[in-house]
Amino acid sequence: MKKERHPNKAAHTLKSAGISTTQQRLAVLNILQQASRPLSVGDIRKQLDPASSVNKVTVYRIVSLLKKQGIVRDISSASGSLYFEMATSDHPVHPHFNCTGCGTVNCLTPLTFSQARQLLNQPDNFSVDHIEINISGLCNGCLHATKLQNKILKKGHR
Amino acid sequence: MKKERHPNKAAHTLKSAGISTTQQRLAVLNILQQASRPLSVGDIRKQLDPASSVNKVTVYRIVSLLKKQGIVRDISSASGSLYFEMATSDHPVHPHFNCTGCGTVNCLTPLTFSQARQLLNQPDNFSVDHIEINISGLCNGCLHATKLQNKILKKGHR
DNA sequence: AATCTATTGCAACTTAGTTGCATTTTTGAT
DNA sequence: ATCAAAAATGCAACTAAGTTGCAATAGATT
């Protein structure tokens, strides 16, 4: 593995978490750090260098580990699969938008403190560990891609 | 099929929607109407009379049709599968609670108008057709079932 | 009751995700 | 720098949710 003079962000993140820095973990973490929206395991695999392709199982194990370590968060999309995004302080918990046309998941603006409190106040007899707000419909791209309208409208319920 | 003097609620619902009243649709709709929480296709199948068991594909097609007709709503749970609940006026859109212990989805109190508006105001360039708020953690039962704690804590990420 | 259409069942398939085990890579001690 | 132990990865096989095409059947219409 190539040595870098200035260790990159991903390597630093793994070191701080006290977990070993393997090529596969660095590759997955780099993709997540550069992503502008949450990614599914499939999305991550598509972005991995096809030459040094990382096994599907390994990607699942990595995102699962990163989640357990609090490095990433998961978002369950309307399509049924999990999406992952960095859980850094400059990217706090926020609602997401699922496009039912192209299937992407986009980030929306974070909740205000009062909104968050209203939601957290709700459950009386529960131990809450996760709040997820997902709003779905068509994203700007799909909304204006008139040529795709028929295809989108013909789709099934999933 | 047996004739009833007072046609039941399910039959009436299907008639009003102008879709044919088959045994299978009545059976599925009855289960959803009597449910106290959203059910997955698997849950519905478990409650169907095993003798007259309805094919898996048929159940998927029925819930999909009921959703298209606006008779039911779907909720995507933390476990990744879809759950269905009646979309009647006395059961308006509301947040849900996913128990990560037993996997059930429970209904929470509906949003106030101002809460709903704050959420709906968010997306600028999107065409919104669904808002989903899912809060997860442990339900009251799982929280106090101390004997199950180890099992719950040992579970993987899904 | 006969017929036509809509619905259901079946089998085979797809996709997301998981598990056990053998192989390879990291780590840490020397 | 080397080497053993521990951890991580890859592979193959599996599970579970959901889908598709087509033949068989039930419901609605006359």
Short mmCIF file of C-alpha atoms (C1' of nucleotides) in Angstrom, two decimals:
data_model
loop_
_atom_site.label_atom_id
_atom_site.label_comp_id
_atom_site.label_asym_id
_atom_site.label_seq_id
_atom_site.Cartn_x
_atom_site.Cartn_y
_atom_site.Cartn_z
CA MET A 1 0.00 0.00 0.00
CA LYS A 2 1.29 3.44 -0.90
CA LYS A 3 2.57 5.69 1.87
CA GLU A 4 1.39 9.30 1.92
CA ARG A 5 3.32 12.17 3.44
CA HIS A 6 0.17 13.87 4.71
CA PRO A 7 -2.13 11.15 5.97
CA ASN A 8 -5.56 11.75 4.46
CA LYS A 9 -8.77 12.49 6.29
CA ALA A 10 -10.09 8.92 6.02
CA ALA A 11 -6.95 7.44 7.55
CA HIS A 12 -7.13 9.95 10.37
CA THR A 13 -10.79 9.13 11.02
CA LEU A 14 -10.04 5.41 11.29
CA LYS A 15 -7.00 5.99 13.53
CA SER A 16 -9.01 8.19 15.90
CA ALA A 17 -11.66 5.51 16.16
CA GLY A 18 -8.96 2.98 16.98
CA ILE A 19 -9.81 0.64 14.14
CA SER A 20 -7.26 -0.64 11.67
CA THR A 21 -6.75 1.24 8.45
CA THR A 22 -7.15 -1.19 5.61
CA GLN A 23 -7.23 -0.31 1.93
CA GLN A 24 -10.87 -1.29 1.68
CA ARG A 25 -11.94 0.85 4.63
CA LEU A 26 -10.02 3.83 3.29
CA ALA A 27 -11.59 3.43 -0.13
CA VAL A 28 -15.14 3.21 1.25
CA LEU A 29 -14.63 6.07 3.68
CA ASN A 30 -13.13 8.31 0.97
CA ILE A 31 -16.19 7.76 -1.18
CA LEU A 32 -18.55 8.57 1.67
CA GLN A 33 -16.57 11.68 2.61
CA GLN A 34 -16.68 13.01 -0.92
CA ALA A 35 -20.35 12.19 -1.49
CA SER A 36 -22.83 15.03 -1.78
CA ARG A 37 -25.73 12.78 -0.77
CA PRO A 38 -26.27 9.52 1.11
CA LEU A 39 -25.12 6.40 -0.76
CA SER A 40 -26.37 2.82 -0.74
CA VAL A 41 -23.95 -0.09 -0.62
CA GLY A 42 -24.60 -0.51 -4.34
CA ASP A 43 -23.74 3.15 -4.98
CA ILE A 44 -20.51 2.79 -3.03
CA ARG A 45 -19.52 -0.32 -4.96
CA LYS A 46 -20.15 1.42 -8.29
CA GLN A 47 -17.72 4.17 -7.27
CA LEU A 48 -15.00 1.79 -6.13
CA ASP A 49 -12.10 1.34 -8.53
CA PRO A 50 -13.25 -1.66 -10.59
CA ALA A 51 -9.66 -2.96 -10.73
CA SER A 52 -9.32 -3.23 -6.95
CA SER A 53 -12.98 -4.04 -6.53
CA VAL A 54 -13.98 -4.69 -2.95
CA ASN A 55 -16.21 -7.64 -2.18
CA LYS A 56 -19.87 -6.92 -1.50
CA VAL A 57 -19.72 -8.58 1.91
CA THR A 58 -16.75 -6.46 2.88
CA VAL A 59 -18.57 -3.24 1.99
CA TYR A 60 -21.52 -4.31 4.14
CA ARG A 61 -19.18 -5.12 7.01
CA ILE A 62 -17.37 -1.79 6.66
CA VAL A 63 -20.50 0.40 6.64
CA SER A 64 -21.84 -1.62 9.54
CA LEU A 65 -18.65 -1.04 11.50
CA LEU A 66 -18.55 2.67 10.61
CA LYS A 67 -22.10 2.97 11.82
CA LYS A 68 -21.36 1.18 15.09
CA GLN A 69 -18.44 3.57 15.61
CA GLY A 70 -20.68 6.58 14.98
CA ILE A 71 -18.66 7.60 11.92
CA VAL A 72 -21.61 7.26 9.56
CA ARG A 73 -25.39 7.35 9.90
CA ASP A 74 -27.86 5.30 7.92
CA ILE A 75 -31.07 6.46 6.29
CA SER A 76 -33.70 3.97 5.14
CA SER A 77 -35.06 5.09 1.82
CA ALA A 78 -38.47 4.63 0.24
CA SER A 79 -36.86 2.08 -2.08
CA GLY A 80 -36.21 -0.17 0.90
CA SER A 81 -32.45 -0.11 1.00
CA LEU A 82 -30.20 1.62 3.47
CA TYR A 83 -28.22 4.72 2.54
CA PHE A 84 -25.18 6.00 4.40
CA GLU A 85 -23.84 9.48 5.07
CA MET A 86 -21.04 10.91 7.23
CA ALA A 87 -22.03 11.67 10.81
CA THR A 88 -19.71 14.64 11.31
CA SER A 89 -20.48 17.72 13.40
CA ASP A 90 -20.78 19.87 10.29
CA HIS A 91 -23.40 17.46 8.96
CA PRO A 92 -25.90 17.07 11.78
CA VAL A 93 -29.03 14.94 11.70
CA HIS A 94 -31.54 16.27 9.18
CA PRO A 95 -34.49 15.18 7.03
CA HIS A 96 -33.97 13.64 3.60
CA PHE A 97 -35.72 13.68 0.27
CA ASN A 98 -36.20 10.44 -1.70
CA CYS A 99 -36.80 10.88 -5.40
CA THR A 100 -39.26 8.26 -6.58
CA GLY A 101 -38.07 8.85 -10.14
CA CYS A 102 -34.31 8.25 -10.03
CA GLY A 103 -34.16 6.71 -6.54
CA THR A 104 -31.60 9.15 -5.11
CA VAL A 105 -31.68 10.34 -1.53
CA ASN A 106 -30.89 14.03 -0.95
CA CYS A 107 -30.24 15.96 2.22
CA LEU A 108 -32.63 18.70 3.36
CA THR A 109 -31.92 21.50 5.83
CA PRO A 110 -31.49 20.40 9.45
CA LEU A 111 -34.35 20.75 11.91
CA THR A 112 -34.44 23.73 14.22
CA PHE A 113 -34.02 22.97 17.88
CA SER A 114 -37.72 23.48 18.54
CA GLN A 115 -38.73 21.16 15.72
CA ALA A 116 -36.40 18.49 16.99
CA ARG A 117 -37.72 18.88 20.50
CA GLN A 118 -41.32 18.57 19.39
CA LEU A 119 -40.50 15.28 17.72
CA LEU A 120 -38.42 13.96 20.59
CA ASN A 121 -41.11 14.80 23.10
CA GLN A 122 -43.58 12.50 21.47
CA PRO A 123 -42.85 8.99 22.67
CA ASP A 124 -43.71 8.41 26.27
CA ASN A 125 -42.83 4.81 26.90
CA PHE A 126 -40.07 4.33 24.42
CA SER A 127 -36.31 4.52 24.46
CA VAL A 128 -35.53 6.58 21.37
CA ASP A 129 -32.23 6.17 19.60
CA HIS A 130 -32.96 7.35 16.08
CA ILE A 131 -35.27 9.80 14.37
CA GLU A 132 -35.76 9.61 10.66
CA ILE A 133 -37.74 12.00 8.51
CA ASN A 134 -38.06 11.09 4.88
CA ILE A 135 -39.92 13.15 2.38
CA SER A 136 -40.46 11.65 -1.05
CA GLY A 137 -41.61 12.74 -4.45
CA LEU A 138 -39.75 13.86 -7.55
CA CYS A 139 -36.47 15.74 -7.44
CA ASN A 140 -35.86 18.77 -9.59
CA GLY A 141 -34.17 16.74 -12.30
CA CYS A 142 -36.91 14.16 -12.62
CA LEU A 143 -39.59 16.82 -12.36
CA HIS A 144 -38.29 18.55 -15.45
CA ALA A 145 -37.14 15.54 -17.44
CA THR A 146 -40.36 15.42 -19.41
CA LYS A 147 -39.06 12.63 -21.60
CA LEU A 148 -38.80 10.42 -18.58
CA GLN A 149 -42.27 11.14 -17.25
CA ASN A 150 -43.90 8.13 -18.86
CA LYS A 151 -41.27 5.77 -17.60
CA ILE A 152 -41.54 7.16 -14.08
CA LEU A 153 -45.30 7.06 -14.00
CA LYS A 154 -45.41 3.48 -15.21
CA LYS A 155 -43.27 2.21 -12.36
CA GLY A 156 -44.64 -0.20 -9.72
CA HIS A 157 -45.02 0.49 -6.04
CA ARG A 158 -41.41 -0.14 -5.13
CA MET B 1 -68.53 -17.33 -0.87
CA LYS B 2 -70.91 -16.69 2.01
CA LYS B 3 -73.50 -13.91 1.66
CA GLU B 4 -73.93 -11.53 4.59
CA ARG B 5 -77.10 -9.68 5.41
CA HIS B 6 -75.17 -6.60 6.46
CA PRO B 7 -72.28 -6.28 4.06
CA ASN B 8 -69.14 -5.75 6.09
CA LYS B 9 -66.90 -2.73 6.12
CA ALA B 10 -64.26 -4.24 3.85
CA ALA B 11 -66.78 -5.10 1.16
CA HIS B 12 -68.17 -1.59 1.33
CA THR B 13 -64.71 -0.05 1.04
CA LEU B 14 -63.94 -2.07 -2.08
CA LYS B 15 -67.33 -1.29 -3.66
CA SER B 16 -66.92 2.45 -3.06
CA ALA B 17 -63.51 2.32 -4.71
CA GLY B 18 -65.06 0.57 -7.68
CA ILE B 19 -62.79 -2.47 -7.51
CA SER B 20 -64.07 -6.01 -7.44
CA THR B 21 -64.64 -7.68 -4.11
CA THR B 22 -62.71 -10.93 -4.15
CA GLN B 23 -62.28 -13.23 -1.18
CA GLN B 24 -58.58 -12.47 -1.03
CA ARG B 25 -59.07 -8.69 -1.03
CA LEU B 26 -61.71 -8.95 1.67
CA ALA B 27 -59.47 -11.13 3.81
CA VAL B 28 -56.49 -8.77 3.52
CA LEU B 29 -58.60 -5.66 4.08
CA ASN B 30 -60.27 -7.15 7.15
CA ILE B 31 -56.90 -7.85 8.69
CA LEU B 32 -55.68 -4.31 8.00
CA GLN B 33 -58.89 -2.81 9.39
CA GLN B 34 -58.61 -4.75 12.60
CA ALA B 35 -54.90 -4.13 13.08
CA SER B 36 -53.76 -1.87 15.90
CA ARG B 37 -50.48 -1.14 14.16
CA PRO B 38 -49.05 -1.15 10.63
CA LEU B 39 -48.45 -4.63 9.21
CA SER B 40 -45.91 -5.96 6.72
CA VAL B 41 -46.91 -8.35 3.95
CA GLY B 42 -45.42 -11.11 6.08
CA ASP B 43 -47.54 -10.06 9.09
CA ILE B 44 -50.65 -10.07 6.94
CA ARG B 45 -49.90 -13.53 5.58
CA LYS B 46 -49.37 -14.90 9.09
CA GLN B 47 -52.84 -13.69 10.06
CA LEU B 48 -54.56 -15.15 7.00
CA ASP B 49 -56.49 -18.36 7.55
CA PRO B 50 -53.82 -20.98 6.78
CA ALA B 51 -56.46 -23.20 5.15
CA SER B 52 -57.43 -20.64 2.53
CA SER B 53 -53.91 -19.27 2.40
CA VAL B 54 -53.47 -16.48 -0.10
CA ASN B 55 -50.45 -16.52 -2.37
CA LYS B 56 -47.61 -14.17 -1.50
CA VAL B 57 -47.77 -12.49 -4.89
CA THR B 58 -51.47 -11.85 -4.49
CA VAL B 59 -50.97 -10.15 -1.14
CA TYR B 60 -48.34 -7.88 -2.68
CA ARG B 61 -50.69 -7.07 -5.53
CA ILE B 62 -53.57 -6.35 -3.17
CA VAL B 63 -51.66 -3.98 -0.87
CA SER B 64 -50.22 -2.28 -3.93
CA LEU B 65 -53.70 -1.78 -5.35
CA LEU B 66 -55.11 -0.59 -2.02
CA LYS B 67 -52.30 1.91 -1.83
CA LYS B 68 -52.89 3.16 -5.37
CA GLN B 69 -56.56 3.60 -4.46
CA GLY B 70 -55.65 5.58 -1.34
CA ILE B 71 -57.25 2.99 0.93
CA VAL B 72 -54.01 2.20 2.73
CA ARG B 73 -50.74 4.02 3.33
CA ASP B 74 -47.30 2.47 3.51
CA ILE B 75 -44.58 3.13 6.04
CA SER B 76 -41.01 2.02 5.41
CA SER B 77 -39.56 0.64 8.59
CA ALA B 78 -36.01 0.56 9.91
CA SER B 79 -35.94 -3.17 9.09
CA GLY B 80 -36.24 -2.29 5.41
CA SER B 81 -39.62 -3.74 4.65
CA LEU B 82 -42.83 -1.86 3.98
CA TYR B 83 -45.66 -1.75 6.51
CA PHE B 84 -49.27 -0.91 5.69
CA GLU B 85 -52.01 0.86 7.65
CA MET B 86 -55.51 2.10 6.83
CA ALA B 87 -55.64 5.60 5.38
CA THR B 88 -59.01 6.58 6.85
CA SER B 89 -59.95 10.07 8.04
CA ASP B 90 -59.95 8.94 11.67
CA HIS B 91 -56.36 7.74 11.19
CA PRO B 92 -54.54 10.67 9.61
CA VAL B 93 -50.86 10.77 8.66
CA HIS B 94 -48.66 10.56 11.75
CA PRO B 95 -45.15 9.57 12.85
CA HIS B 96 -44.29 5.97 13.72
CA PHE B 97 -42.09 4.18 16.18
CA ASN B 98 -39.96 1.22 15.06
CA CYS B 99 -38.88 -1.12 17.82
CA THR B 100 -35.39 -2.38 17.09
CA GLY B 101 -35.99 -5.23 19.53
CA CYS B 102 -39.14 -6.95 18.28
CA GLY B 103 -39.35 -5.20 14.91
CA THR B 104 -42.88 -3.88 15.34
CA VAL B 105 -44.01 -0.52 13.99
CA ASN B 106 -46.31 1.49 16.26
CA CYS B 107 -48.28 4.64 15.60
CA LEU B 108 -47.46 7.88 17.42
CA THR B 109 -49.71 10.91 17.85
CA PRO B 110 -50.34 12.90 14.68
CA LEU B 111 -48.40 16.07 13.96
CA THR B 112 -49.95 19.41 14.77
CA PHE B 113 -50.73 21.61 11.82
CA SER B 114 -47.76 23.85 12.52
CA GLN B 115 -45.37 20.90 12.75
CA ALA B 116 -46.65 19.53 9.45
CA ARG B 117 -46.32 22.92 7.81
CA GLN B 118 -42.74 23.35 8.99
CA LEU B 119 -41.83 20.03 7.40
CA LEU B 120 -43.76 20.66 4.19
CA ASN B 121 -42.17 24.06 3.75
CA GLN B 122 -38.71 22.61 3.52
CA PRO B 123 -38.20 21.37 -0.01
CA ASP B 124 -37.88 24.12 -2.57
CA ASN B 125 -37.34 22.38 -5.87
CA PHE B 126 -39.14 19.14 -5.20
CA SER B 127 -42.60 17.80 -5.81
CA VAL B 128 -43.53 16.24 -2.49
CA ASP B 129 -46.00 13.41 -2.32
CA HIS B 130 -45.14 11.66 0.92
CA ILE B 131 -43.71 12.58 4.30
CA GLU B 132 -42.47 9.91 6.60
CA ILE B 133 -41.23 10.32 10.14
CA ASN B 134 -39.86 7.23 11.80
CA ILE B 135 -38.51 7.18 15.29
CA SER B 136 -36.78 4.03 16.41
CA GLY B 137 -35.49 2.50 19.59
CA LEU B 138 -36.98 0.03 22.02
CA CYS B 139 -40.69 -0.21 22.73
CA ASN B 140 -42.01 -0.46 26.25
CA GLY B 141 -42.19 -4.26 26.10
CA CYS B 142 -38.64 -4.75 24.87
CA LEU B 143 -37.34 -2.08 27.22
CA HIS B 144 -38.54 -3.99 30.27
CA ALA B 145 -37.95 -7.50 29.04
CA THR B 146 -34.60 -7.65 30.78
CA LYS B 147 -34.13 -11.28 29.85
CA LEU B 148 -34.09 -10.29 26.21
CA GLN B 149 -31.56 -7.49 26.62
CA ASN B 150 -28.54 -9.55 25.69
CA LYS B 151 -30.19 -10.96 22.61
CA ILE B 152 -31.25 -7.49 21.49
CA LEU B 153 -27.87 -5.94 22.09
CA LYS B 154 -26.07 -8.66 20.19
CA LYS B 155 -28.02 -8.08 16.98
CA GLY B 156 -26.37 -6.88 13.75
CA HIS B 157 -27.05 -3.62 11.96
CA ARG B 158 -30.29 -4.73 10.30
"C1'" DA C 1 -76.16 -20.08 -17.26
"C1'" DA C 2 -72.56 -18.52 -20.63
"C1'" DT C 3 -69.16 -15.65 -21.47
"C1'" DC C 4 -65.71 -12.20 -21.04
"C1'" DT C 5 -62.53 -9.87 -18.23
"C1'" DA C 6 -60.14 -9.31 -14.12
"C1'" DT C 7 -57.78 -11.68 -10.64
"C1'" DT C 8 -55.10 -15.29 -8.71
"C1'" DG C 9 -51.52 -18.90 -8.34
"C1'" DC C 10 -47.36 -20.77 -9.74
"C1'" DA C 11 -42.62 -21.00 -10.89
"C1'" DA C 12 -38.81 -18.70 -11.74
"C1'" DC C 13 -36.29 -14.65 -11.07
"C1'" DT C 14 -33.99 -10.31 -8.96
"C1'" DT C 15 -31.91 -7.66 -5.39
"C1'" DA C 16 -30.47 -6.63 -0.65
"C1'" DG C 17 -28.36 -8.48 2.81
"C1'" DT C 18 -26.18 -12.45 5.82
"C1'" DT C 19 -23.29 -16.46 7.40
"C1'" DG C 20 -19.43 -19.78 7.84
"C1'" DC C 21 -15.11 -20.73 6.71
"C1'" DA C 22 -10.67 -20.52 4.37
"C1'" DT C 23 -7.20 -17.12 2.92
"C1'" DT C 24 -4.86 -12.82 3.28
"C1'" DT C 25 -3.52 -8.55 5.47
"C1'" DT C 26 -2.45 -5.70 9.69
"C1'" DT C 27 -0.62 -5.10 13.87
"C1'" DG C 28 2.48 -5.34 17.45
"C1'" DA C 29 6.26 -7.56 19.73
"C1'" DT C 30 10.79 -8.68 19.17
"C1'" DA D 1 13.03 -5.90 9.50
"C1'" DT D 2 10.72 -10.26 10.77
"C1'" DC D 3 7.31 -13.08 12.26
"C1'" DA D 4 3.36 -14.84 14.85
"C1'" DA D 5 -1.29 -13.72 16.41
"C1'" DA D 6 -5.31 -11.38 15.55
"C1'" DA D 7 -8.18 -9.09 12.54
"C1'" DA D 8 -10.08 -8.36 8.12
"C1'" DT D 9 -11.26 -9.93 3.57
"C1'" DG D 10 -13.10 -12.95 -0.13
"C1'" DC D 11 -15.80 -16.61 -1.58
"C1'" DA D 12 -19.73 -19.49 -1.99
"C1'" DA D 13 -23.89 -20.49 -0.50
"C1'" DC D 14 -27.83 -18.90 1.66
"C1'" DT D 15 -32.20 -16.09 3.28
"C1'" DA D 16 -35.89 -12.86 2.73
"C1'" DA D 17 -38.41 -9.31 0.26
"C1'" DG D 18 -40.30 -8.35 -3.66
"C1'" DT D 19 -41.24 -8.89 -8.98
"C1'" DT D 20 -42.57 -10.86 -13.60
"C1'" DG D 21 -44.85 -13.69 -17.21
"C1'" DC D 22 -48.10 -16.78 -18.09
"C1'" DA D 23 -51.60 -20.26 -17.43
"C1'" DA D 24 -55.67 -21.32 -14.57
"C1'" DT D 25 -59.67 -19.59 -12.12
"C1'" DA D 26 -63.11 -16.65 -10.12
"C1'" DG D 27 -66.10 -12.45 -10.47
"C1'" DA D 28 -69.07 -9.46 -13.04
"C1'" DT D 29 -72.31 -8.76 -16.94
"C1'" DT D 30 -75.61 -10.11 -20.09
#
